[in-house]
Coordinates of C-alpha atoms in Angstrom, one line a residue:
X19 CA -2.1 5.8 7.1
X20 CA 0.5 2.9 7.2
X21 CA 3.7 3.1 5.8
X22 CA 4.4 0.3 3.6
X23 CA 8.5 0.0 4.5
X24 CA 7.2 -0.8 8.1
X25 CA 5.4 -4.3 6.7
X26 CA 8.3 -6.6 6.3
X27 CA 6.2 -9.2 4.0
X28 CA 4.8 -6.4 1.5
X29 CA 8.5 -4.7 0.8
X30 CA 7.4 -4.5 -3.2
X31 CA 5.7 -1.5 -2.2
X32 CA 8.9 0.8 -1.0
X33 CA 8.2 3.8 0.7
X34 CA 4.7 4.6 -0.7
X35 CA 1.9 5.0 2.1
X36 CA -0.9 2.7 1.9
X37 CA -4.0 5.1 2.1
X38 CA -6.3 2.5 2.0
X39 CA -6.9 -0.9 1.4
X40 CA -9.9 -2.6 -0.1
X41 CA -9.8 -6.4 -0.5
X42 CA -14.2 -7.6 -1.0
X43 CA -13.7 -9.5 -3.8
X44 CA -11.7 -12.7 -3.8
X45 CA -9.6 -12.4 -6.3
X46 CA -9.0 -8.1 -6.6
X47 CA -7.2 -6.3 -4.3
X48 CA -7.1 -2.5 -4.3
X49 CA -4.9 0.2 -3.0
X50 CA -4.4 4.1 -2.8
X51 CA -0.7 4.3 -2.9
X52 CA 0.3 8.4 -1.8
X53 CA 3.5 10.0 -1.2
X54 CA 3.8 13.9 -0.8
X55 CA 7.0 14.5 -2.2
X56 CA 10.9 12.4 -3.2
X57 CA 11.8 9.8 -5.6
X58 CA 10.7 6.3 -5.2
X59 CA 10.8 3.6 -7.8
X60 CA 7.7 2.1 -9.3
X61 CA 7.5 -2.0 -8.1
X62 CA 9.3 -4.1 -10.7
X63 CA 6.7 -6.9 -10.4
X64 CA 3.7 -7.9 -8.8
X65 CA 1.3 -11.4 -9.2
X66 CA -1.5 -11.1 -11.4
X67 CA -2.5 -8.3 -13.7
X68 CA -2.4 -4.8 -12.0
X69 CA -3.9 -1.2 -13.0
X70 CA -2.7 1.8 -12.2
X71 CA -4.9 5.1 -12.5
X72 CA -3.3 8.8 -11.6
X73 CA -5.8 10.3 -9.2
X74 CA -3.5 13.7 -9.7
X75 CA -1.2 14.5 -11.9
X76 CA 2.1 12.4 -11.2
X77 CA 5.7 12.6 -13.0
X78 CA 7.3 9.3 -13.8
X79 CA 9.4 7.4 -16.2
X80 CA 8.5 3.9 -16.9
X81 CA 9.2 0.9 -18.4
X82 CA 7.4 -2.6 -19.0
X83 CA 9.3 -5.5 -19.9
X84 CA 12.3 -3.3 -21.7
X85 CA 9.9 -1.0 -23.5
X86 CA 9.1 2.4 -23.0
X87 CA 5.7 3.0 -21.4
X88 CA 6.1 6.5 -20.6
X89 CA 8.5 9.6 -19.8
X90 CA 7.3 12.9 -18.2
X91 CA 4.0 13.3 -16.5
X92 CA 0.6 10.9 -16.0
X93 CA -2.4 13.4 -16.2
X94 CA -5.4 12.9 -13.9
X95 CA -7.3 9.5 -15.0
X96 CA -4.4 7.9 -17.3
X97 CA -4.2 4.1 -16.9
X98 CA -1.8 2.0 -17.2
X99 CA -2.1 -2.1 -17.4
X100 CA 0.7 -4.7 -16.2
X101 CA 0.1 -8.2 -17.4
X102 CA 1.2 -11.6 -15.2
X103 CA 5.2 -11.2 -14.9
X104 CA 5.5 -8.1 -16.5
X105 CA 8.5 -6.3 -15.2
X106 CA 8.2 -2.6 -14.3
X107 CA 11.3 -0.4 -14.2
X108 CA 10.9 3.2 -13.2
X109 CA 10.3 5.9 -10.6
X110 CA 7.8 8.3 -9.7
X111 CA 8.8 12.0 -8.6
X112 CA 7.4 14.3 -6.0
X113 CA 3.9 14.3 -5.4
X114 CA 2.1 10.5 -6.2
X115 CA -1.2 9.7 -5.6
X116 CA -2.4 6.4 -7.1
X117 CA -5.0 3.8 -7.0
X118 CA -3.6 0.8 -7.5
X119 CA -5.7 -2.4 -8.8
X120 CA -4.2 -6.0 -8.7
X121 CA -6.6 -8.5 -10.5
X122 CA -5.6 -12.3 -10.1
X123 CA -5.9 -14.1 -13.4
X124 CA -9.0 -16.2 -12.5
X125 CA -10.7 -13.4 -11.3
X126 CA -9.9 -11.1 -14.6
X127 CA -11.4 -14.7 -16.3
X128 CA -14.6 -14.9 -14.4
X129 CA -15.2 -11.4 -15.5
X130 CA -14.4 -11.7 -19.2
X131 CA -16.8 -14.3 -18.8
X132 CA -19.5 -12.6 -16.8
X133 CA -19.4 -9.7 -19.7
X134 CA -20.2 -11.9 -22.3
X135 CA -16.5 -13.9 -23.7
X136 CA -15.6 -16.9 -23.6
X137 CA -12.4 -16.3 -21.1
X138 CA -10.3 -18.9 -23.4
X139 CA -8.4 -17.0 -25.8
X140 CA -9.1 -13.9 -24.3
X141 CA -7.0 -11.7 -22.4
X142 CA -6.0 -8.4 -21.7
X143 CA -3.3 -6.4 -23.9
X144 CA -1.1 -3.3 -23.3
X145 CA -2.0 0.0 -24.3
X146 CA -0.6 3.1 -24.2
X147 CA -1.5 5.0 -20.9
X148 CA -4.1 7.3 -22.1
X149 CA -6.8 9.4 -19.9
X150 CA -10.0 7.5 -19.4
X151 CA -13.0 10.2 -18.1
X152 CA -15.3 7.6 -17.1
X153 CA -12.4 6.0 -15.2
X154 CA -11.9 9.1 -13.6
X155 CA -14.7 10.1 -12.4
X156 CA -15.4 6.4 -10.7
X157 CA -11.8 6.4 -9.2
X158 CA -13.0 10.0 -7.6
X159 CA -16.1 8.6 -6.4
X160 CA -14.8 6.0 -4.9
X161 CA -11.7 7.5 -3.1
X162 CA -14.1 10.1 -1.6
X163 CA -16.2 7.6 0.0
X164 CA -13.2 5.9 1.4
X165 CA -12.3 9.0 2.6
X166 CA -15.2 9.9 4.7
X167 CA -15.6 6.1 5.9
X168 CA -16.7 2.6 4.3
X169 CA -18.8 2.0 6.7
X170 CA -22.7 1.6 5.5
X171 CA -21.6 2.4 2.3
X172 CA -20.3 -0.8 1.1
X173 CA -22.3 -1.6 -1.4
X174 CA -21.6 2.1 -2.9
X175 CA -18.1 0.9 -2.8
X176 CA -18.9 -2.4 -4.5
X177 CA -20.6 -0.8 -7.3
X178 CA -18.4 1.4 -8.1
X179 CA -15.6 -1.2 -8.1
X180 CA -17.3 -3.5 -10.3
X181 CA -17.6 -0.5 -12.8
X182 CA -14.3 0.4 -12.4
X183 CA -12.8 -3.2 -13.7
X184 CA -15.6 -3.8 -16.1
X185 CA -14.3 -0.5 -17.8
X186 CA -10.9 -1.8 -17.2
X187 CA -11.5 -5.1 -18.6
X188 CA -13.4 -3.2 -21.8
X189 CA -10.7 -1.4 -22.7
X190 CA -8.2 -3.4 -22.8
X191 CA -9.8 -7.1 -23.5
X192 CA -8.3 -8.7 -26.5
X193 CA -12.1 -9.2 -28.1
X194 CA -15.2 -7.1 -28.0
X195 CA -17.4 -7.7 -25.4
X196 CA -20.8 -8.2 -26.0
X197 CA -23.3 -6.7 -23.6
X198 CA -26.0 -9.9 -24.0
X199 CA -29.4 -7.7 -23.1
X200 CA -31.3 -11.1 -22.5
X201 CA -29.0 -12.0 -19.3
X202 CA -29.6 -8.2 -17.8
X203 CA -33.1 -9.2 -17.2
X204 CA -34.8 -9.8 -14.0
X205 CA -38.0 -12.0 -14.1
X206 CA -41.2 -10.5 -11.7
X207 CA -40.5 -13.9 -9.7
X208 CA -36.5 -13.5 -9.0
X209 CA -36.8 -9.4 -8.9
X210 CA -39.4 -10.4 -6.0
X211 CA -37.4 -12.9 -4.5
X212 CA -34.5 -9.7 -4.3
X213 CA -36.8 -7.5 -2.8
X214 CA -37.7 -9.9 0.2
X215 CA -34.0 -10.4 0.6
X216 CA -33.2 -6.8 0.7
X217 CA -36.3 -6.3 2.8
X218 CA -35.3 -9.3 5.2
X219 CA -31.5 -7.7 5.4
X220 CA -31.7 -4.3 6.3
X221 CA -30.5 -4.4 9.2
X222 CA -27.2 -5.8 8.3
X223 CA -24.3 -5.6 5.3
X224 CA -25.6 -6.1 1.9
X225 CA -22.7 -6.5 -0.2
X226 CA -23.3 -6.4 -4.3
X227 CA -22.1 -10.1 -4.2
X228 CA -24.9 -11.7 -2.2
X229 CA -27.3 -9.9 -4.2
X230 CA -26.0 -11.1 -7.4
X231 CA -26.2 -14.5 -5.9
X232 CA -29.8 -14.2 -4.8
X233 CA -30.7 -13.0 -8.1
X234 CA -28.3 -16.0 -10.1
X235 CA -26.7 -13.0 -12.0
X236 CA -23.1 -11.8 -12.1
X237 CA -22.1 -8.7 -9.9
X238 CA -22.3 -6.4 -13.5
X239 CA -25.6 -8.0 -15.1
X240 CA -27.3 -7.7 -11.5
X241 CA -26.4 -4.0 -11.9
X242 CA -28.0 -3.2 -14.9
X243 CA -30.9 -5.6 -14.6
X244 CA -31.5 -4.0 -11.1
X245 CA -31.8 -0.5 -12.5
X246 CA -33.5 -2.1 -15.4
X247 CA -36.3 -3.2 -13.3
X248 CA -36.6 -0.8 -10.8
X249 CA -35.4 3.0 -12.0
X250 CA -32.2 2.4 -9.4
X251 CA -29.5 1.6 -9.0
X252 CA -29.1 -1.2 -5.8
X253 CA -27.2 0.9 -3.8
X254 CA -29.9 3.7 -4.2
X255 CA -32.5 1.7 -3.8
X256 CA -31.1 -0.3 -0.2
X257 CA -30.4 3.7 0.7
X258 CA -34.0 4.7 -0.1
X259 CA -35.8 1.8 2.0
X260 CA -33.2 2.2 4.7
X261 CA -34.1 5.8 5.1
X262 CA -38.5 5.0 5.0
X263 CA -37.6 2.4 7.4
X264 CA -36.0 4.5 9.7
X265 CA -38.3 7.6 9.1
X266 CA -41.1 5.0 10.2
X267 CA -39.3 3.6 13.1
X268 CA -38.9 7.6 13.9
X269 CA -42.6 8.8 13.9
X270 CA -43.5 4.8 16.0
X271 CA -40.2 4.7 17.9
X272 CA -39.0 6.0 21.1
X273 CA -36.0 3.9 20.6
X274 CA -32.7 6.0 20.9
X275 CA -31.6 7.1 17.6
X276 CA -28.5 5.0 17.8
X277 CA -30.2 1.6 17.6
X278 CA -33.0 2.8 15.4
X279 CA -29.5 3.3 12.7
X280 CA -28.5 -0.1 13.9
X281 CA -32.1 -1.7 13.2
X282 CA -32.0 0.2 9.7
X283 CA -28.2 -1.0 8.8
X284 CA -26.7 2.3 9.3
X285 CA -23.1 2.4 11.0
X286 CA -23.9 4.8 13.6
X287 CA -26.5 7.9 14.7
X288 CA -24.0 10.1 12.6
X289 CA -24.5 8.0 9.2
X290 CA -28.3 8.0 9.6
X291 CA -28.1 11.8 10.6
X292 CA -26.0 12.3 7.4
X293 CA -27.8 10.5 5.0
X294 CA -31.1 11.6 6.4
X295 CA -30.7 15.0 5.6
X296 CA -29.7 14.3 2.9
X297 CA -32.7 13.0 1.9
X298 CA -35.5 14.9 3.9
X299 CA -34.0 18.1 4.2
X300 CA -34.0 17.5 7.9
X301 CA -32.2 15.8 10.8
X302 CA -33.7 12.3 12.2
X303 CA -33.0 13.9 15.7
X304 CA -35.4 16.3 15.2
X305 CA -38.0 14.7 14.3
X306 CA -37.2 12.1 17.0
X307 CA -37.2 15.4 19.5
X308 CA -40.8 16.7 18.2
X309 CA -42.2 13.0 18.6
X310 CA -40.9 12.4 22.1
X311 CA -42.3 15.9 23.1
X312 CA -45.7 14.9 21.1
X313 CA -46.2 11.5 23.6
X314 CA -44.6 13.0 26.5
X315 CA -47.4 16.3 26.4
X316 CA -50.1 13.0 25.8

């Protein structure tokens, strides 16, 4: 954990702690901003759109450009949007634990325009900060799986990003948006050309953007069409030939466990041990144990 008051180019951030920082997508930057307990003030302004969500309940008083946003307490999952130049005045009291989404205008474009809008005319408007469940319950996921590690779980992480500004972008979007069914298809040719992708690139990082781009869909139509098309979600289904790749490598193998994660794009023996489980009800090591014994008795 890195406190922000020690990074002399980011001082808009005060004395929060920077829990984490996630940064895949050009164009969105996200942060868990925690503090356990004092007075600090809320940044007075930041470049480009940014989203706070409560991840626990957090007291505050806030204002956005001169008008009250909000006096008293943020309940878990309440949002609140800041547009380009938007000044924030306010503080935060005792415990704070926050995500903290900045969206660059292009960006928050290219996704108004990936949902469906045409981005000219469109933009996103105040609310009042209200609980959003759905927005909850992705903010959760994701902060647990930055909690326990990012590694070989990236494409979790991207997923549940995506979903997390789509909903962002939903609410708050000036115009309806439009879900177009006929562009969250996959034909049998490009679904097959995924597949031999996925299949080619096990072994390494498979990030939601270069499937999108393999398939010539954006990040949220890729989603959908995936799951569409297949029963799963993309991360499930990377997970699920990940883990048949490694249980064959296991019953063929005498490789040591660590390379046969390597070889199946896990992080280490710990994140195929964890995920195998998981899975099989059992640990890869043993199984690796009763096939060594079975060729060694041969």
């Amino acid at each position: 954990m890195t406190d922000c008051a020690a990074h002399k180019n980011d001082g808009s951030y005060y004395s929060y702690d920077v829990a984490k920082l996630w940064d895949r997508f050009p164009g969105l930057t996200i942060r868990r901003l925690v503090r356990q307990d004092g007075i600090v003030p809320i940044p007075a302004l930041l470049p480009g759109y940014r989203v706070a969500l409560s991840l626990a309940q957090n007291d505050a008083s806030l204002e956005i450009s001169g008008c009250t946003a909000t006096k008293g307490s943020f309940v878990e999952g309440t949002m609140v949007l800041g547009q380009p130049g938007e000044i924030f005045d306010g503080e935060m009291r005792n415990r704070v634990d926050v995500l903290l989404v900045l969206m660059e205008p292009e960006f928050v474009a290219n996704q108004i325009e990936a949902s469906g809008l045409s981005a000219n005319g469109v933009e996103l408007r105040n609310l009042p900060p209200r609980p959003d469940v759905g927005l909850l319950d992705a903010t959760r996921r994701l902060t647990r799986a930055f909690d326990q590690g990012l590694a070989g779980d990236e494409l979790y992480c991207d997923v549940l990003i995506d979903a997390i500004v789509t909903r962002v972008i939903a609410l708050h979007a000036t115009a309806q948006m439009d879900r177009l069914p006929y562009r969250e298809t996959l034909s049998p040719y490009r679904l097959r050309m995924l597949i031999d992708f996925i299949e080619a690139n096990l072994d390494a990082p498979l990030p939601l953007e270069s499937l999108a781009s393999t398939a010539a869909l954006s990040r949220a139509h890729l989603a959908r069409a995936f799951r569409a098309a297949t029963g799963l979600s993309p991360h499930r289904y990377v997970l699920q030939r990940r883990l048949e790749k490694a249980h064959a490598l296991l019953r063929r193998s005498a490789s040591p466990l660590r390379e046969i994660a390597a070889r199946c794009g896990f992080s280490d023996a710990a994140h195929l041990s964890k995920a195998y489980k998981r899975n099989f009800g059992t640990l890869p090591s043993s199984k690796y144990r009763s096939f060594s014994a079975h060729t060694s008795s041969g």
